[in-house]
PDB file of C-alpha atoms and ligand atoms in Angstrom:
ATOM      1  CA  MET A   1      29.454 100.162 125.757  1.00  0.00           C
ATOM      2  CA  THR A   2      30.425 104.054 126.721  1.00  0.00           C
ATOM      3  CA  LEU A   3      32.452 104.214 129.827  1.00  0.00           C
ATOM      4  CA  ARG A   4      31.784 107.245 132.165  1.00  0.00           C
ATOM      5  CA  VAL A   5      35.333 108.871 133.314  1.00  0.00           C
ATOM      6  CA  ALA A   6      35.653 111.343 136.225  1.00  0.00           C
ATOM      7  CA  VAL A   7      39.099 113.336 136.267  1.00  0.00           C
ATOM      8  CA  ILE A   8      40.525 114.083 139.589  1.00  0.00           C
ATOM      9  CA  GLY A   9      43.117 116.892 139.410  1.00  0.00           C
ATOM     10  CA  ALA A  10      40.939 118.393 136.430  1.00  0.00           C
ATOM     11  CA  ALA A  11      42.432 121.775 136.732  1.00  0.00           C
ATOM     12  CA  GLY A  12      46.207 120.676 136.550  1.00  0.00           C
ATOM     13  CA  ARG A  13      48.452 120.202 133.415  1.00  0.00           C
ATOM     14  CA  MET A  14      47.897 116.483 133.252  1.00  0.00           C
ATOM     15  CA  GLY A  15      43.970 116.759 134.019  1.00  0.00           C
ATOM     16  CA  ARG A  16      43.277 119.287 131.401  1.00  0.00           C
ATOM     17  CA  GLN A  17      45.093 117.113 128.878  1.00  0.00           C
ATOM     18  CA  VAL A  18      42.923 114.224 130.049  1.00  0.00           C
ATOM     19  CA  ILE A  19      39.583 115.719 129.915  1.00  0.00           C
ATOM     20  CA  GLU A  20      40.682 116.859 126.493  1.00  0.00           C
ATOM     21  CA  ALA A  21      41.499 113.083 125.410  1.00  0.00           C
ATOM     22  CA  VAL A  22      38.285 111.651 126.892  1.00  0.00           C
ATOM     23  CA  GLU A  23      36.088 114.215 125.121  1.00  0.00           C
ATOM     24  CA  GLN A  24      37.782 113.392 121.969  1.00  0.00           C
ATOM     25  CA  ALA A  25      37.138 109.469 122.572  1.00  0.00           C
ATOM     26  CA  ALA A  26      34.086 108.142 121.040  1.00  0.00           C
ATOM     27  CA  ASP A  27      33.845 105.321 123.682  1.00  0.00           C
ATOM     28  CA  LEU A  28      34.220 107.526 126.612  1.00  0.00           C
ATOM     29  CA  GLU A  29      32.130 110.145 128.180  1.00  0.00           C
ATOM     30  CA  LEU A  30      33.291 112.852 130.833  1.00  0.00           C
ATOM     31  CA  ALA A  31      31.487 112.110 134.059  1.00  0.00           C
ATOM     32  CA  GLY A  32      33.016 115.000 136.200  1.00  0.00           C
ATOM     33  CA  ARG A  33      35.865 117.299 137.000  1.00  0.00           C
ATOM     34  CA  PHE A  34      37.146 117.638 140.412  1.00  0.00           C
ATOM     35  CA  ASP A  35      40.068 119.414 141.709  1.00  0.00           C
ATOM     36  CA  VAL A  36      41.335 120.399 145.098  1.00  0.00           C
ATOM     37  CA  GLY A  37      38.595 121.114 147.632  1.00  0.00           C
ATOM     38  CA  ASP A  38      36.038 119.507 145.702  1.00  0.00           C
ATOM     39  CA  ASP A  39      33.675 116.934 147.353  1.00  0.00           C
ATOM     40  CA  LEU A  40      34.431 113.587 145.226  1.00  0.00           C
ATOM     41  CA  GLY A  41      30.835 112.030 146.382  1.00  0.00           C
ATOM     42  CA  ASP A  42      30.023 109.336 143.993  1.00  0.00           C
ATOM     43  CA  LEU A  43      32.542 110.771 141.323  1.00  0.00           C
ATOM     44  CA  GLY A  44      29.661 111.641 138.983  1.00  0.00           C
ATOM     45  CA  ASN A  45      28.211 108.286 138.625  1.00  0.00           C
ATOM     46  CA  ALA A  46      31.742 107.327 136.860  1.00  0.00           C
ATOM     47  CA  ASP A  47      32.838 103.887 135.805  1.00  0.00           C
ATOM     48  CA  VAL A  48      36.499 104.962 136.091  1.00  0.00           C
ATOM     49  CA  ALA A  49      38.453 107.893 137.787  1.00  0.00           C
ATOM     50  CA  VAL A  50      41.601 109.157 136.415  1.00  0.00           C
ATOM     51  CA  GLU A  51      43.788 110.529 139.112  1.00  0.00           C
ATOM     52  CA  PHE A  52      46.558 113.131 138.591  1.00  0.00           C
ATOM     53  CA  THR A  53      46.981 115.135 141.410  1.00  0.00           C
ATOM     54  CA  VAL A  54      49.858 115.575 144.061  1.00  0.00           C
ATOM     55  CA  PRO A  55      51.777 112.932 146.126  1.00  0.00           C
ATOM     56  CA  GLY A  56      50.214 114.259 149.327  1.00  0.00           C
ATOM     57  CA  ALA A  57      46.543 113.681 148.083  1.00  0.00           C
ATOM     58  CA  THR A  58      46.504 110.591 145.844  1.00  0.00           C
ATOM     59  CA  LEU A  59      46.161 107.818 148.367  1.00  0.00           C
ATOM     60  CA  ALA A  60      43.105 109.366 149.862  1.00  0.00           C
ATOM     61  CA  ASN A  61      41.685 110.182 146.509  1.00  0.00           C
ATOM     62  CA  VAL A  62      42.117 106.529 145.371  1.00  0.00           C
ATOM     63  CA  LEU A  63      40.782 105.175 148.625  1.00  0.00           C
ATOM     64  CA  HIS A  64      37.551 106.974 148.129  1.00  0.00           C
ATOM     65  CA  CYS A  65      37.039 105.636 144.601  1.00  0.00           C
ATOM     66  CA  VAL A  66      37.543 102.070 145.735  1.00  0.00           C
ATOM     67  CA  GLU A  67      34.946 102.528 148.654  1.00  0.00           C
ATOM     68  CA  GLN A  68      32.681 104.210 145.807  1.00  0.00           C
ATOM     69  CA  GLY A  69      33.263 101.106 143.633  1.00  0.00           C
ATOM     70  CA  VAL A  70      34.881 103.154 140.875  1.00  0.00           C
ATOM     71  CA  HIS A  71      37.766 101.778 139.117  1.00  0.00           C
ATOM     72  CA  VAL A  72      40.908 104.310 139.135  1.00  0.00           C
ATOM     73  CA  VAL A  73      43.846 104.931 136.649  1.00  0.00           C
ATOM     74  CA  VAL A  74      46.435 106.641 138.681  1.00  0.00           C
ATOM     75  CA  GLY A  75      49.416 108.606 137.526  1.00  0.00           C
ATOM     76  CA  THR A  76      50.286 110.679 140.467  1.00  0.00           C
ATOM     77  CA  THR A  77      53.920 109.994 141.825  1.00  0.00           C
ATOM     78  CA  GLY A  78      54.993 109.144 145.439  1.00  0.00           C
ATOM     79  CA  TRP A  79      53.644 105.600 145.870  1.00  0.00           C
ATOM     80  CA  THR A  80      55.415 103.664 148.726  1.00  0.00           C
ATOM     81  CA  ASP A  81      55.315  99.891 149.623  1.00  0.00           C
ATOM     82  CA  GLU A  82      53.014 101.046 152.561  1.00  0.00           C
ATOM     83  CA  SER A  83      50.526 103.246 150.588  1.00  0.00           C
ATOM     84  CA  LEU A  84      50.382 100.346 147.933  1.00  0.00           C
ATOM     85  CA  ASN A  85      49.340  98.123 150.717  1.00  0.00           C
ATOM     86  CA  GLN A  86      46.658 100.229 151.789  1.00  0.00           C
ATOM     87  CA  VAL A  87      45.074 100.151 148.663  1.00  0.00           C
ATOM     88  CA  ARG A  88      45.425  96.502 148.459  1.00  0.00           C
ATOM     89  CA  ALA A  89      43.735  96.446 151.984  1.00  0.00           C
ATOM     90  CA  ALA A  90      40.855  98.370 150.550  1.00  0.00           C
ATOM     91  CA  LEU A  91      40.251  96.114 147.393  1.00  0.00           C
ATOM     92  CA  ALA A  92      40.202  93.312 149.386  1.00  0.00           C
ATOM     93  CA  VAL A  93      36.975  94.573 150.862  1.00  0.00           C
ATOM     94  CA  HIS A  94      36.107  95.788 147.364  1.00  0.00           C
ATOM     95  CA  PRO A  95      37.305  92.790 144.914  1.00  0.00           C
ATOM     96  CA  LYS A  96      35.569  93.877 141.781  1.00  0.00           C
ATOM     97  CA  VAL A  97      37.049  97.098 141.738  1.00  0.00           C
ATOM     98  CA  GLY A  98      40.490  97.627 139.612  1.00  0.00           C
ATOM     99  CA  VAL A  99      43.204 100.209 140.379  1.00  0.00           C
ATOM    100  CA  LEU A 100      46.008 100.887 138.000  1.00  0.00           C
ATOM    101  CA  ILE A 101      48.876 102.968 139.196  1.00  0.00           C
ATOM    102  CA  ALA A 102      51.842 103.916 136.462  1.00  0.00           C
ATOM    103  CA  PRO A 103      54.587 106.040 136.927  1.00  0.00           C
ATOM    104  CA  ASN A 104      54.450 106.798 133.494  1.00  0.00           C
ATOM    105  CA  PHE A 105      51.945 106.447 130.584  1.00  0.00           C
ATOM    106  CA  ALA A 106      54.086 107.304 127.847  1.00  0.00           C
ATOM    107  CA  ILE A 107      54.913 104.190 125.578  1.00  0.00           C
ATOM    108  CA  GLY A 108      58.422 105.288 125.213  1.00  0.00           C
ATOM    109  CA  ALA A 109      59.008 105.540 128.830  1.00  0.00           C
ATOM    110  CA  VAL A 110      57.610 102.027 129.375  1.00  0.00           C
ATOM    111  CA  LEU A 111      59.835 100.606 126.962  1.00  0.00           C
ATOM    112  CA  THR A 112      62.887 102.673 128.248  1.00  0.00           C
ATOM    113  CA  MET A 113      62.140 100.964 131.579  1.00  0.00           C
ATOM    114  CA  ARG A 114      61.969  97.369 130.123  1.00  0.00           C
ATOM    115  CA  PHE A 115      65.068  97.828 127.996  1.00  0.00           C
ATOM    116  CA  ALA A 116      66.923  99.277 131.169  1.00  0.00           C
ATOM    117  CA  ALA A 117      65.999  96.236 133.193  1.00  0.00           C
ATOM    118  CA  GLN A 118      67.246  93.990 130.065  1.00  0.00           C
ATOM    119  CA  ALA A 119      70.550  95.835 129.691  1.00  0.00           C
ATOM    120  CA  ALA A 120      71.405  96.149 133.530  1.00  0.00           C
ATOM    121  CA  ARG A 121      73.185  92.713 133.919  1.00  0.00           C
ATOM    122  CA  PHE A 122      75.554  93.388 131.218  1.00  0.00           C
ATOM    123  CA  TYR A 123      77.210  96.509 132.376  1.00  0.00           C
ATOM    124  CA  GLU A 124      79.544  97.556 135.190  1.00  0.00           C
ATOM    125  CA  SER A 125      78.006 100.966 135.834  1.00  0.00           C
ATOM    126  CA  VAL A 126      74.856 102.563 135.381  1.00  0.00           C
ATOM    127  CA  GLU A 127      73.540 106.038 136.406  1.00  0.00           C
ATOM    128  CA  VAL A 128      70.050 107.540 135.684  1.00  0.00           C
ATOM    129  CA  ILE A 129      69.338 111.334 134.604  1.00  0.00           C
ATOM    130  CA  GLU A 130      65.791 112.722 134.678  1.00  0.00           C
ATOM    131  CA  LEU A 131      64.834 116.191 133.476  1.00  0.00           C
ATOM    132  CA  HIS A 132      61.619 117.758 133.825  1.00  0.00           C
ATOM    133  CA  HIS A 133      60.105 121.326 133.826  1.00  0.00           C
ATOM    134  CA  PRO A 134      60.726 123.069 137.017  1.00  0.00           C
ATOM    135  CA  ASP A 135      57.037 123.073 138.114  1.00  0.00           C
ATOM    136  CA  LYS A 136      57.406 119.598 139.165  1.00  0.00           C
ATOM    137  CA  VAL A 137      56.993 119.274 142.880  1.00  0.00           C
ATOM    138  CA  ASP A 138      58.846 115.931 143.239  1.00  0.00           C
ATOM    139  CA  ALA A 139      62.314 114.829 142.772  1.00  0.00           C
ATOM    140  CA  PRO A 140      63.396 112.390 141.644  1.00  0.00           C
ATOM    141  CA  SER A 141      60.485 111.448 139.216  1.00  0.00           C
ATOM    142  CA  GLY A 142      58.605 108.439 139.991  1.00  0.00           C
ATOM    143  CA  THR A 143      59.771 106.921 136.741  1.00  0.00           C
ATOM    144  CA  ALA A 144      63.287 107.332 137.621  1.00  0.00           C
ATOM    145  CA  VAL A 145      62.796 105.889 140.866  1.00  0.00           C
ATOM    146  CA  ARG A 146      60.899 102.879 139.098  1.00  0.00           C
ATOM    147  CA  THR A 147      63.657 102.380 136.374  1.00  0.00           C
ATOM    148  CA  ALA A 148      66.561 102.445 139.235  1.00  0.00           C
ATOM    149  CA  GLU A 149      64.311  99.879 141.078  1.00  0.00           C
ATOM    150  CA  LEU A 150      63.874  97.541 138.075  1.00  0.00           C
ATOM    151  CA  ILE A 151      67.770  97.994 137.170  1.00  0.00           C
ATOM    152  CA  ALA A 152      68.875  97.104 140.760  1.00  0.00           C
ATOM    153  CA  GLU A 153      66.378  94.001 140.875  1.00  0.00           C
ATOM    154  CA  ALA A 154      68.046  92.846 137.468  1.00  0.00           C
ATOM    155  CA  ARG A 155      71.511  93.303 138.779  1.00  0.00           C
ATOM    156  CA  ARG A 156      70.858  91.664 142.139  1.00  0.00           C
ATOM    157  CA  ALA A 157      69.319  88.384 140.285  1.00  0.00           C
ATOM    158  CA  ALA A 158      72.345  88.430 138.009  1.00  0.00           C
ATOM    159  CA  ASP A 159      75.003  88.769 140.994  1.00  0.00           C
ATOM    160  CA  VAL A 160      76.182  91.902 139.465  1.00  0.00           C
ATOM    161  CA  PRO A 161      78.572  93.845 141.882  1.00  0.00           C
ATOM    162  CA  PRO A 162      78.048  97.396 143.020  1.00  0.00           C
ATOM    163  CA  ALA A 163      79.209  99.847 140.166  1.00  0.00           C
ATOM    164  CA  PRO A 164      82.682 101.051 140.846  1.00  0.00           C
ATOM    165  CA  ASP A 165      82.940 104.629 142.040  1.00  0.00           C
ATOM    166  CA  ALA A 166      86.327 106.028 143.670  1.00  0.00           C
ATOM    167  CA  THR A 167      84.779 109.266 145.049  1.00  0.00           C
ATOM    168  CA  ALA A 168      86.277 109.743 148.397  1.00  0.00           C
ATOM    169  CA  SER A 169      85.330 113.613 148.696  1.00  0.00           C
ATOM    170  CA  GLY A 170      83.389 116.423 147.255  1.00  0.00           C
ATOM    171  CA  LEU A 171      80.107 118.339 147.662  1.00  0.00           C
ATOM    172  CA  GLU A 172      76.984 116.616 148.958  1.00  0.00           C
ATOM    173  CA  GLY A 173      74.688 115.833 146.277  1.00  0.00           C
ATOM    174  CA  ALA A 174      77.330 115.790 143.675  1.00  0.00           C
ATOM    175  CA  ARG A 175      76.776 112.116 142.941  1.00  0.00           C
ATOM    176  CA  GLY A 176      72.926 112.251 142.951  1.00  0.00           C
ATOM    177  CA  ALA A 177      70.460 110.425 145.019  1.00  0.00           C
ATOM    178  CA  GLN A 178      70.959 106.756 145.636  1.00  0.00           C
ATOM    179  CA  VAL A 179      67.848 104.846 144.615  1.00  0.00           C
ATOM    180  CA  ASP A 180      68.580 100.957 145.704  1.00  0.00           C
ATOM    181  CA  GLY A 181      72.340 101.731 144.736  1.00  0.00           C
ATOM    182  CA  VAL A 182      71.704 103.166 141.498  1.00  0.00           C
ATOM    183  CA  PRO A 183      72.896 107.110 141.327  1.00  0.00           C
ATOM    184  CA  VAL A 184      69.801 109.223 140.133  1.00  0.00           C
ATOM    185  CA  HIS A 185      70.369 113.012 138.947  1.00  0.00           C
ATOM    186  CA  ALA A 186      67.416 115.294 138.893  1.00  0.00           C
ATOM    187  CA  VAL A 187      67.477 118.166 136.095  1.00  0.00           C
ATOM    188  CA  ARG A 188      64.640 121.146 136.391  1.00  0.00           C
ATOM    189  CA  LEU A 189      64.930 123.242 133.386  1.00  0.00           C
ATOM    190  CA  ARG A 190      62.298 125.770 131.834  1.00  0.00           C
ATOM    191  CA  GLY A 191      61.491 124.325 128.264  1.00  0.00           C
ATOM    192  CA  LEU A 192      61.561 120.830 129.348  1.00  0.00           C
ATOM    193  CA  VAL A 193      58.558 118.395 129.861  1.00  0.00           C
ATOM    194  CA  ALA A 194      59.443 114.983 130.939  1.00  0.00           C
ATOM    195  CA  HIS A 195      62.944 113.150 129.824  1.00  0.00           C
ATOM    196  CA  GLU A 196      65.070 110.299 131.106  1.00  0.00           C
ATOM    197  CA  GLU A 197      68.463 108.982 130.253  1.00  0.00           C
ATOM    198  CA  VAL A 198      69.761 105.666 131.301  1.00  0.00           C
ATOM    199  CA  LEU A 199      73.365 105.444 131.017  1.00  0.00           C
ATOM    200  CA  PHE A 200      75.326 101.985 131.139  1.00  0.00           C
ATOM    201  CA  GLY A 201      79.263 101.703 131.013  1.00  0.00           C
ATOM    202  CA  SER A 202      81.680  98.748 130.740  1.00  0.00           C
ATOM    203  CA  PRO A 203      85.365  98.983 129.548  1.00  0.00           C
ATOM    204  CA  GLY A 204      85.248 100.245 126.124  1.00  0.00           C
ATOM    205  CA  GLU A 205      81.759 100.927 125.757  1.00  0.00           C
ATOM    206  CA  THR A 206      78.651 102.753 126.950  1.00  0.00           C
ATOM    207  CA  LEU A 207      74.970 102.347 126.162  1.00  0.00           C
ATOM    208  CA  THR A 208      72.708 105.396 126.398  1.00  0.00           C
ATOM    209  CA  LEU A 209      68.802 104.737 126.339  1.00  0.00           C
ATOM    210  CA  ARG A 210      67.025 108.176 126.241  1.00  0.00           C
ATOM    211  CA  HIS A 211      63.329 108.841 126.238  1.00  0.00           C
ATOM    212  CA  ASP A 212      61.801 112.418 125.465  1.00  0.00           C
ATOM    213  CA  SER A 213      58.094 113.454 126.137  1.00  0.00           C
ATOM    214  CA  TYR A 214      57.886 117.005 124.391  1.00  0.00           C
ATOM    215  CA  ASP A 215      54.247 117.190 124.952  1.00  0.00           C
ATOM    216  CA  ARG A 216      51.706 116.068 127.323  1.00  0.00           C
ATOM    217  CA  ALA A 217      49.848 114.321 124.403  1.00  0.00           C
ATOM    218  CA  SER A 218      52.419 111.544 124.739  1.00  0.00           C
ATOM    219  CA  PHE A 219      50.948 110.207 127.961  1.00  0.00           C
ATOM    220  CA  MET A 220      47.270 110.196 126.547  1.00  0.00           C
ATOM    221  CA  PRO A 221      47.461 106.809 124.465  1.00  0.00           C
ATOM    222  CA  GLY A 222      48.614 105.186 127.525  1.00  0.00           C
ATOM    223  CA  VAL A 223      45.825 106.853 129.903  1.00  0.00           C
ATOM    224  CA  LEU A 224      43.251 105.900 127.685  1.00  0.00           C
ATOM    225  CA  ALA A 225      44.516 102.332 127.265  1.00  0.00           C
ATOM    226  CA  GLY A 226      44.460 102.204 131.030  1.00  0.00           C
ATOM    227  CA  VAL A 227      41.159 103.407 131.437  1.00  0.00           C
ATOM    228  CA  ARG A 228      39.800 100.750 128.862  1.00  0.00           C
ATOM    229  CA  GLY A 229      41.902  98.068 130.514  1.00  0.00           C
ATOM    230  CA  VAL A 230      41.299  98.753 134.333  1.00  0.00           C
ATOM    231  CA  VAL A 231      37.738  97.904 134.114  1.00  0.00           C
ATOM    232  CA  ASP A 232      38.583  94.080 133.293  1.00  0.00           C
ATOM    233  CA  ARG A 233      41.389  93.942 135.727  1.00  0.00           C
ATOM    234  CA  PRO A 234      40.100  93.755 139.227  1.00  0.00           C
ATOM    235  CA  GLY A 235      42.903  94.317 142.018  1.00  0.00           C
ATOM    236  CA  LEU A 236      45.905  96.388 142.024  1.00  0.00           C
ATOM    237  CA  THR A 237      48.174  96.609 138.830  1.00  0.00           C
ATOM    238  CA  VAL A 238      51.395  98.635 139.101  1.00  0.00           C
ATOM    239  CA  GLY A 239      52.845  99.595 135.614  1.00  0.00           C
ATOM    240  CA  LEU A 240      51.338 100.243 132.383  1.00  0.00           C
ATOM    241  CA  GLU A 241      53.466  97.302 131.164  1.00  0.00           C
ATOM    242  CA  GLU A 242      50.930  94.896 132.355  1.00  0.00           C
ATOM    243  CA  ILE A 243      48.299  96.332 130.328  1.00  0.00           C
ATOM    244  CA  LEU A 244      50.300  96.531 127.240  1.00  0.00           C
ATOM    245  CA  ASP A 245      51.238  92.725 127.653  1.00  0.00           C
ATOM    246  CA  LEU A 246      54.904  93.906 127.470  1.00  0.00           C
TER     247      LEU A 246
HETATM  248  N1  NDP B 301      52.296 108.762 135.245  1.00  0.00           N
HETATM  249  C1  NDP B 301      52.582 109.639 134.181  1.00  0.00           C
HETATM  250  O1  NDP B 301      52.563 109.330 133.149  1.00  0.00           O
HETATM  251  C2  NDP B 301      52.599 110.982 134.713  1.00  0.00           C
HETATM  252  C3  NDP B 301      52.552 111.568 135.929  1.00  0.00           C
HETATM  253  N2  NDP B 301      52.714 112.668 136.206  1.00  0.00           N
HETATM  254  C4  NDP B 301      52.410 113.055 137.842  1.00  0.00           C
HETATM  255  O2  NDP B 301      51.059 113.613 137.802  1.00  0.00           O
HETATM  256  C5  NDP B 301      50.766 114.365 138.910  1.00  0.00           C
HETATM  257  C6  NDP B 301      50.224 115.727 138.687  1.00  0.00           C
HETATM  258  O3  NDP B 301      51.103 115.970 137.341  1.00  0.00           O
HETATM  259  P1  NDP B 301      50.815 117.625 136.781  1.00  0.00           P
HETATM  260  O4  NDP B 301      49.529 117.578 136.549  1.00  0.00           O
HETATM  261  O5  NDP B 301      51.750 117.969 136.074  1.00  0.00           O
HETATM  262  O6  NDP B 301      50.556 118.542 138.327  1.00  0.00           O
HETATM  263  P2  NDP B 301      49.731 119.918 138.481  1.00  0.00           P
HETATM  264  O7  NDP B 301      50.228 120.477 139.707  1.00  0.00           O
HETATM  265  O8  NDP B 301      49.628 120.493 136.948  1.00  0.00           O
HETATM  266  O9  NDP B 301      48.022 119.382 138.778  1.00  0.00           O
HETATM  267  C7  NDP B 301      47.696 118.788 139.741  1.00  0.00           C
HETATM  268  C8  NDP B 301      46.358 119.347 140.212  1.00  0.00           C
HETATM  269  O10 NDP B 301      45.690 118.440 141.188  1.00  0.00           O
HETATM  270  C9  NDP B 301      45.313 119.304 142.186  1.00  0.00           C
HETATM  271  N3  NDP B 301      45.069 118.837 143.648  1.00  0.00           N
HETATM  272  C10 NDP B 301      45.950 119.308 144.455  1.00  0.00           C
HETATM  273  N4  NDP B 301      45.275 118.431 145.438  1.00  0.00           N
HETATM  274  C11 NDP B 301      44.308 117.857 145.275  1.00  0.00           C
HETATM  275  C12 NDP B 301      43.291 117.145 145.814  1.00  0.00           C
HETATM  276  N5  NDP B 301      43.419 116.722 147.104  1.00  0.00           N
HETATM  277  N6  NDP B 301      42.166 116.719 145.159  1.00  0.00           N
HETATM  278  C13 NDP B 301      42.041 117.026 143.836  1.00  0.00           C
HETATM  279  N7  NDP B 301      43.006 117.634 143.149  1.00  0.00           N
HETATM  280  C14 NDP B 301      43.934 118.099 143.875  1.00  0.00           C
HETATM  281  C15 NDP B 301      46.144 120.752 141.955  1.00  0.00           C
HETATM  282  O11 NDP B 301      45.404 121.959 142.665  1.00  0.00           O
HETATM  283  P3  NDP B 301      46.419 122.894 143.103  1.00  0.00           P
HETATM  284  O12 NDP B 301      47.360 123.464 142.069  1.00  0.00           O
HETATM  285  O13 NDP B 301      45.266 124.094 143.574  1.00  0.00           O
HETATM  286  O14 NDP B 301      47.144 122.454 144.527  1.00  0.00           O
HETATM  287  C16 NDP B 301      46.388 120.791 140.632  1.00  0.00           C
HETATM  288  O15 NDP B 301      45.307 121.361 140.026  1.00  0.00           O
HETATM  289  C17 NDP B 301      52.415 114.591 139.449  1.00  0.00           C
HETATM  290  O16 NDP B 301      52.478 113.515 140.540  1.00  0.00           O
HETATM  291  C18 NDP B 301      53.235 114.175 138.182  1.00  0.00           C
HETATM  292  O17 NDP B 301      54.602 113.852 138.622  1.00  0.00           O
HETATM  293  C19 NDP B 301      52.685 113.646 135.440  1.00  0.00           C
HETATM  294  C20 NDP B 301      52.844 113.520 134.089  1.00  0.00           C
HETATM  295  C21 NDP B 301      52.751 112.241 133.371  1.00  0.00           C
HETATM  296  O1  LIG B 302      55.730 115.607 136.707  1.00  0.00           O
HETATM  297  C1  LIG B 302      55.845 115.158 135.674  1.00  0.00           C
HETATM  298  O2  LIG B 302      55.670 116.114 134.663  1.00  0.00           O
HETATM  299  C2  LIG B 302      56.094 113.905 135.330  1.00  0.00           C
HETATM  300  N1  LIG B 302      55.871 113.026 136.326  1.00  0.00           N
HETATM  301  C3  LIG B 302      55.903 111.609 136.125  1.00  0.00           C
HETATM  302  C4  LIG B 302      57.238 111.131 137.062  1.00  0.00           C
HETATM  303  O3  LIG B 302      57.376 111.744 138.165  1.00  0.00           O
HETATM  304  O4  LIG B 302      57.763 110.278 136.831  1.00  0.00           O
HETATM  305  C5  LIG B 302      56.074 111.313 134.792  1.00  0.00           C
HETATM  306  C6  LIG B 302      56.710 111.980 133.692  1.00  0.00           C
HETATM  307  O5  LIG B 302      57.945 111.751 133.991  1.00  0.00           O
HETATM  308  C7  LIG B 302      56.225 113.433 133.838  1.00  0.00           C
END
């Protein structure tokens, strides 16, 4: 069966790449392209919408899709417990619709998050560094926030004490942002696409996990797996790992 796919944020870096990927997939058909200012309407009679826009717009777009009975795959960052709950409430009224929200669709990034959660309980110290192109409008990245949350959850479950840090003075920001007790540092550099390092340390050893997306093509297998998977997965799914059965 051919799935009809609408792209919201169609003129953006990710939107353009998704359109190309959909047009190249034999089992998918482009139903429509929507960008800022466009009326989403019935989304071109789409089965699935793919949404890569901006943090301030994504919730309204997703709620519109759910109300239209259109499944949604969302890559936009900036989701909070409150906005996720608004999606859950909308889905309760439209129980056949599926929404997949994933901070990162690159397989290596999903694996990095999983490996980081596995390693978290074994090390005294942990810090996350994310590195991106300078046109990115949010910091830290959604991936880094999720990585830090997963690490913090694993450390809490294993009763690992807070990481040692004797810093008593210095410039504000020098130790990064605290996400659930994990320091997260954001680098913006021309030439980069999307990269993340997770640094773990204990006496006498460190472990570094690093993932690099050198091209937005890296996100496409995950996005397409999400498109094909979300139609059989009613309700809200957070994270591509659920679709990949990780
Ligand atoms: N989950 C993942 O794997 C990935 C997630 N991302 C995330 O996806 C999002 C988009 O990234 P990227 O493509 O680089 O960003 P871009 O800024 O290149 O693209 C966003 C597009 O959405 C448009 N837009 C803004 N508001 C609306 C609206 N209300 N309705 C429809 N379209 C709108 C923008 O228009 P205009 O420019 O005119 O405002 C722009 O064309 C970001 O949050 C980013 O962090 C990115 C890569 C991978
Ligand atoms: O804006 C980007 O480019 C990216 N955004 C996502 C994030 O904030 O985690 C995913 C990836 O890092 C690329």
